[in-house]
XYZ file of C-alpha atoms in Angstrom:
380
model
C 209.936 -30.982 138.098
C 206.177 -30.692 137.980
C 204.562 -28.495 135.384
C 203.495 -25.212 137.012
C 199.895 -24.182 136.410
C 199.482 -21.032 134.357
C 197.723 -19.114 137.141
C 200.743 -19.528 139.415
C 202.799 -17.310 137.118
C 200.062 -14.908 136.053
C 201.669 -11.882 137.723
C 204.533 -12.184 135.242
C 202.131 -11.698 132.371
C 200.277 -8.636 133.533
C 200.841 -5.529 131.445
C 203.144 -2.829 132.769
C 202.778 0.898 132.121
C 205.165 3.708 132.932
C 204.639 7.021 131.165
C 204.785 6.296 127.427
C 206.161 2.788 128.028
C 203.630 -0.045 127.853
C 204.874 -3.622 128.142
C 202.785 -6.653 127.264
C 204.141 -8.444 130.354
C 206.629 -8.129 133.188
C 209.378 -10.336 131.785
C 212.549 -8.659 130.536
C 215.569 -10.037 128.738
C 218.704 -8.989 130.593
C 221.668 -7.435 128.759
C 224.217 -10.106 127.827
C 227.449 -9.516 125.938
C 227.537 -11.808 122.896
C 230.519 -10.500 120.852
C 228.868 -11.025 117.458
C 229.177 -7.569 115.873
C 232.320 -7.347 113.715
C 233.765 -3.817 113.644
C 231.032 -2.827 116.092
C 228.196 -3.318 113.580
C 225.167 -5.496 114.496
C 224.552 -7.978 111.685
C 221.428 -9.723 110.416
C 222.298 -12.593 112.762
C 222.201 -10.147 115.682
C 218.764 -8.969 114.575
C 217.515 -12.568 114.352
C 218.945 -13.348 117.789
C 216.917 -10.580 119.419
C 213.884 -11.294 117.235
C 213.775 -14.885 118.514
C 213.607 -13.700 122.133
C 210.896 -11.175 121.289
C 208.882 -13.844 119.483
C 209.538 -16.086 122.476
C 207.397 -13.826 124.619
C 209.510 -11.409 126.642
C 207.994 -7.966 127.116
C 211.152 -5.846 127.251
C 214.561 -6.519 125.733
C 217.722 -4.813 126.898
C 220.506 -4.932 124.348
C 223.931 -6.172 125.231
C 226.278 -3.416 126.322
C 227.005 -1.021 123.444
C 229.981 1.339 123.382
C 229.344 5.080 123.384
C 231.321 7.279 121.011
C 234.041 8.548 123.377
C 237.470 7.227 122.240
C 238.138 5.729 125.677
C 234.872 3.792 125.964
C 236.084 0.581 124.331
C 238.320 -2.205 125.554
C 239.619 -4.432 122.775
C 241.042 -7.321 124.737
C 241.345 -10.705 122.951
C 238.691 -13.240 124.048
C 236.978 -10.690 126.291
C 235.851 -7.556 124.460
C 236.052 -8.459 120.784
C 233.204 -7.735 118.341
C 231.150 -5.760 120.840
C 228.668 -3.419 119.121
C 228.911 0.353 118.929
C 226.047 2.747 119.449
C 227.438 5.346 117.098
C 228.347 5.573 113.443
C 226.080 5.151 110.427
C 226.560 1.415 109.916
C 226.154 0.449 113.569
C 223.059 2.599 114.011
C 221.545 1.208 110.823
C 222.138 -2.263 112.255
C 220.501 -1.338 115.566
C 217.504 0.155 113.779
C 217.036 -3.155 111.963
C 217.198 -4.969 115.310
C 214.659 -2.622 116.833
C 212.220 -3.074 113.946
C 212.327 -6.868 114.226
C 211.812 -6.754 117.990
C 208.865 -4.377 117.659
C 207.316 -6.506 114.923
C 207.390 -9.434 117.343
C 205.562 -7.500 120.044
C 208.335 -6.584 122.495
C 209.834 -3.246 123.493
C 213.576 -2.610 123.446
C 216.202 -0.362 124.997
C 219.918 -0.216 124.173
C 222.344 -0.364 127.080
C 225.044 2.318 126.845
C 228.490 1.324 128.095
C 231.902 2.758 128.915
C 234.380 0.259 130.353
C 236.451 2.822 132.275
C 239.773 1.597 133.602
C 239.279 -1.868 132.078
C 240.766 -0.200 129.005
C 244.548 0.162 128.910
C 246.934 2.232 126.820
C 247.807 0.251 123.692
C 244.364 -1.236 123.080
C 242.564 -0.888 119.761
C 241.034 0.938 118.020
C 243.437 3.765 118.949
C 246.389 2.452 120.981
C 247.410 5.997 121.930
C 244.237 6.462 124.016
C 244.583 5.282 127.624
C 241.811 4.060 129.835
C 239.787 6.755 131.589
C 238.615 6.305 135.156
C 238.477 7.851 138.601
C 242.184 7.154 139.285
C 245.561 7.056 137.572
C 247.016 3.588 136.951
C 250.622 2.908 135.981
C 251.785 -0.426 134.640
C 255.294 -1.435 133.587
C 256.355 2.203 133.773
C 253.522 3.401 131.543
C 250.576 5.592 132.438
C 247.874 3.196 131.185
C 244.782 4.784 132.798
C 244.143 8.485 133.210
C 242.330 9.957 136.191
C 239.531 11.939 134.603
C 239.424 15.685 135.097
C 236.256 17.763 134.822
C 236.800 18.325 131.106
C 236.961 14.563 130.564
C 233.822 14.082 132.641
C 231.929 16.631 130.608
C 233.033 15.020 127.333
C 232.014 11.533 128.463
C 228.687 12.744 129.856
C 227.972 14.325 126.461
C 228.920 11.059 124.765
C 226.379 9.183 126.865
C 223.796 11.850 126.123
C 224.386 11.632 122.372
C 223.810 7.894 122.610
C 220.557 8.417 124.483
C 219.342 10.900 121.894
C 220.231 8.522 119.061
C 218.247 5.778 120.811
C 215.226 8.034 120.804
C 215.718 9.127 117.203
C 215.867 5.592 115.800
C 212.763 4.474 117.639
C 213.817 2.667 120.792
C 211.486 2.694 123.792
C 213.969 4.079 126.288
C 217.652 3.856 127.097
C 219.588 1.893 129.711
C 222.774 2.966 131.430
C 225.359 0.392 132.526
C 226.353 1.490 136.014
C 227.257 -1.960 137.362
C 229.861 -4.739 137.560
C 233.010 -2.659 137.868
C 232.838 -0.482 134.748
C 233.201 3.301 134.523
C 230.207 4.618 136.451
C 230.534 1.842 138.995
C 234.231 2.640 139.391
C 233.223 6.089 140.599
C 230.662 4.626 143.012
C 232.926 1.974 144.539
C 235.322 3.293 147.215
C 237.898 0.635 146.288
C 238.440 2.243 142.879
C 237.461 5.852 143.599
C 240.345 7.199 145.660
C 239.914 10.820 144.606
C 240.303 13.679 147.026
C 238.308 16.256 145.056
C 234.549 16.803 144.792
C 234.146 13.518 142.893
C 235.580 11.206 145.541
C 235.429 10.606 149.248
C 232.003 10.161 150.771
C 229.077 8.635 148.890
C 227.612 12.003 147.919
C 230.869 12.852 146.138
C 231.351 9.413 144.584
C 227.891 9.486 143.030
C 228.330 12.977 141.617
C 229.682 11.942 138.207
C 227.095 9.182 137.552
C 224.369 11.671 138.469
C 225.845 14.251 136.098
C 225.775 11.675 133.294
C 222.112 10.926 133.941
C 221.233 14.615 134.117
C 222.967 15.293 130.800
C 221.107 12.409 129.188
C 217.837 13.751 130.544
C 218.608 17.181 129.085
C 219.150 15.632 125.664
C 216.130 13.303 125.505
C 213.537 15.382 127.357
C 211.176 14.385 130.154
C 209.208 11.563 128.542
C 211.892 9.123 127.349
C 212.575 6.419 129.969
C 216.079 6.160 131.435
C 216.950 2.900 133.211
C 219.984 2.722 135.498
C 221.592 -0.671 136.149
C 223.651 -0.973 139.319
C 225.155 -3.757 141.385
C 227.076 -4.324 144.556
C 229.192 -7.196 143.122
C 231.932 -6.744 140.547
C 233.198 -9.122 137.870
C 236.242 -9.934 140.006
C 234.750 -9.474 143.484
C 231.435 -11.017 144.465
C 231.641 -9.536 147.981
C 232.073 -5.902 146.883
C 229.728 -3.183 148.110
C 229.164 0.360 146.917
C 226.862 0.973 149.906
C 226.966 -0.678 153.331
C 223.404 -0.192 154.537
C 219.885 0.812 153.552
C 220.394 4.446 154.524
C 223.311 4.790 152.103
C 221.325 2.975 149.431
C 218.546 5.522 149.864
C 221.046 8.346 149.382
C 222.313 6.812 146.154
C 218.835 6.172 144.782
C 217.507 9.628 145.609
C 220.458 11.280 143.880
C 220.002 9.236 140.731
C 216.240 9.754 140.766
C 216.642 13.503 141.108
C 219.077 13.436 138.177
C 216.481 11.785 135.946
C 216.428 8.003 136.400
C 212.986 6.493 135.782
C 213.644 2.837 136.588
C 216.315 0.837 138.393
C 217.748 -2.440 137.104
C 219.149 -4.163 140.196
C 221.793 -6.736 139.264
C 222.412 -9.454 141.838
C 223.622 -13.027 141.536
C 220.526 -14.321 143.365
C 217.581 -11.944 143.212
C 216.138 -12.897 146.617
C 219.280 -12.737 148.753
C 219.240 -10.266 151.632
C 220.927 -7.003 150.714
C 222.355 -6.358 154.179
C 222.831 -8.328 157.378
C 220.370 -6.064 159.174
C 217.296 -7.520 157.508
C 215.862 -10.023 155.035
C 214.913 -7.594 152.249
C 216.582 -8.068 148.904
C 218.427 -5.297 147.101
C 215.600 -5.043 144.567
C 212.940 -4.867 147.293
C 214.814 -2.146 149.145
C 215.373 -0.250 145.909
C 211.638 -0.340 145.164
C 210.741 0.783 148.674
C 213.345 3.520 149.035
C 213.164 5.006 145.538
C 209.460 4.625 144.788
C 210.521 3.929 141.209
C 209.737 0.883 139.083
C 212.367 -1.750 139.788
C 213.729 -4.643 137.761
C 215.168 -7.674 139.559
C 217.691 -10.031 138.008
C 219.730 -12.917 139.361
C 219.182 -16.660 138.898
C 215.508 -16.255 138.005
C 214.309 -19.638 136.777
C 217.700 -21.314 137.374
C 219.259 -23.077 140.349
C 222.824 -21.757 140.001
C 224.020 -18.133 140.152
C 225.928 -16.279 137.470
C 229.653 -16.974 137.277
C 231.856 -14.242 135.858
C 234.735 -14.908 133.492
C 237.126 -14.853 136.448
C 235.492 -17.943 137.929
C 234.496 -19.984 134.873
C 237.675 -22.054 134.665
C 237.165 -23.575 138.091
C 233.397 -23.511 138.597
C 230.601 -25.441 136.958
C 228.074 -23.008 135.550
C 225.471 -25.378 134.150
C 222.097 -24.608 135.748
C 218.857 -26.549 136.065
C 215.402 -25.094 135.510
C 213.546 -24.173 138.713
C 210.036 -23.030 139.533
C 209.188 -19.338 139.915
C 207.301 -19.416 143.184
C 209.728 -17.099 145.003
C 209.729 -14.703 142.047
C 205.966 -14.436 141.741
C 205.491 -14.220 145.506
C 207.915 -11.300 145.664
C 206.217 -9.571 142.746
C 202.765 -9.961 144.262
C 204.177 -8.474 147.456
C 205.305 -5.370 145.583
C 209.029 -6.057 146.001
C 209.777 -5.356 142.339
C 207.906 -4.786 139.102
C 209.744 -6.678 136.368
C 211.638 -9.974 136.375
C 214.726 -9.879 134.160
C 215.987 -13.171 132.754
C 219.424 -13.679 131.256
C 220.901 -17.157 130.954
C 217.467 -18.807 130.865
C 216.466 -17.009 127.651
C 219.952 -17.469 126.270
C 219.374 -21.220 126.587
C 215.732 -21.143 125.495
C 214.388 -18.205 123.454
C 210.825 -19.445 124.089
C 211.233 -19.341 127.883
C 208.559 -16.684 128.457
C 205.943 -18.339 126.255
C 206.584 -21.700 127.886
C 206.202 -20.203 131.354
C 203.038 -18.382 130.281
C 201.515 -21.559 128.875
C 202.517 -23.757 131.823
C 205.012 -25.752 129.735
C 207.875 -25.420 132.177
C 208.887 -29.076 131.747
C 209.766 -28.189 128.143
C 212.211 -25.398 129.064
C 215.803 -26.117 128.074
C 218.274 -25.888 130.975
C 221.273 -23.585 130.750
C 224.577 -25.248 129.913
C 228.061 -23.843 129.596
C 227.985 -24.271 125.807
C 225.226 -21.651 125.585
C 227.904 -19.026 126.196
C 229.620 -20.007 122.969
C 226.594 -20.430 120.707
C 224.502 -17.765 119.042
C 220.968 -18.621 117.947
């Protein structure tokens, strides 16, 4: 691969301003679960991990998913959800404050991503095996009621849990807060008709399915006030279904985006497996480009940026090669110059090479380390 001249990628290194948020460039580090926080507490190694990526040149870092304080938020499944950090409790918050300070000292901004796994949790899981999963529907397994269909009281309690997390993010000095509404977890379970089978005001058509996620955002906005950025991550695909769709066309996408915007979302983080793929068969525009056009809000694109192979979820890793070679960024920068999205979010590429952004900025793309499967198991 030929070294790319610095001017070719200059759009990535323009500053970005939104309200009180000022980024030194338009490169973000995507949220990636790393399972390195014993008992939910980020360690010094976690702080160094994020510090390396900040020193490596990214402008905005999203934390890995962090559990909110509702008892049903966590899923403690061996080899899948172990050692995931909390965003509550004195020790965990002290750990996150240390992370934030190191990231800021290295010149980047940072937002925690708040997470509730929904029906991924099952009755019998730690830390309290008496607490079932909470989701839009009841699930029975082996004669046990393992997931509870949430009632309005449950929804209010979980919305307040999210809001407490957002307020804590503001209080300990983060630059905004991100909400995990993608990939088949709680908020996405309400949005996706395959998992939301409710017949009340929270299920049915899209307007009803999006009601609970919008209520969560609105509660967060009430807690943090008008000037603290809220980022909402959404996806069509799920961890076990790459062909899934929460909306079937651009009109429905516009309905979803307007509802979330009215509730208080400032920016959208659009998770796809390939950022430039057409969102719908009716036209060539990507999901990020349509989100930017329909919402009018700053938009983050993610999906195989800088790599030649798409993300593979845990359900596919045993049978699929997930090593990925470094690619140029021509399609990314062309899309950004065309106003299709504002920020390029990079996951596996900065997992493999913490200095990815600086190398791109300086035209040293031949020096970028490719992503290999082993990067999922290492932590540096």
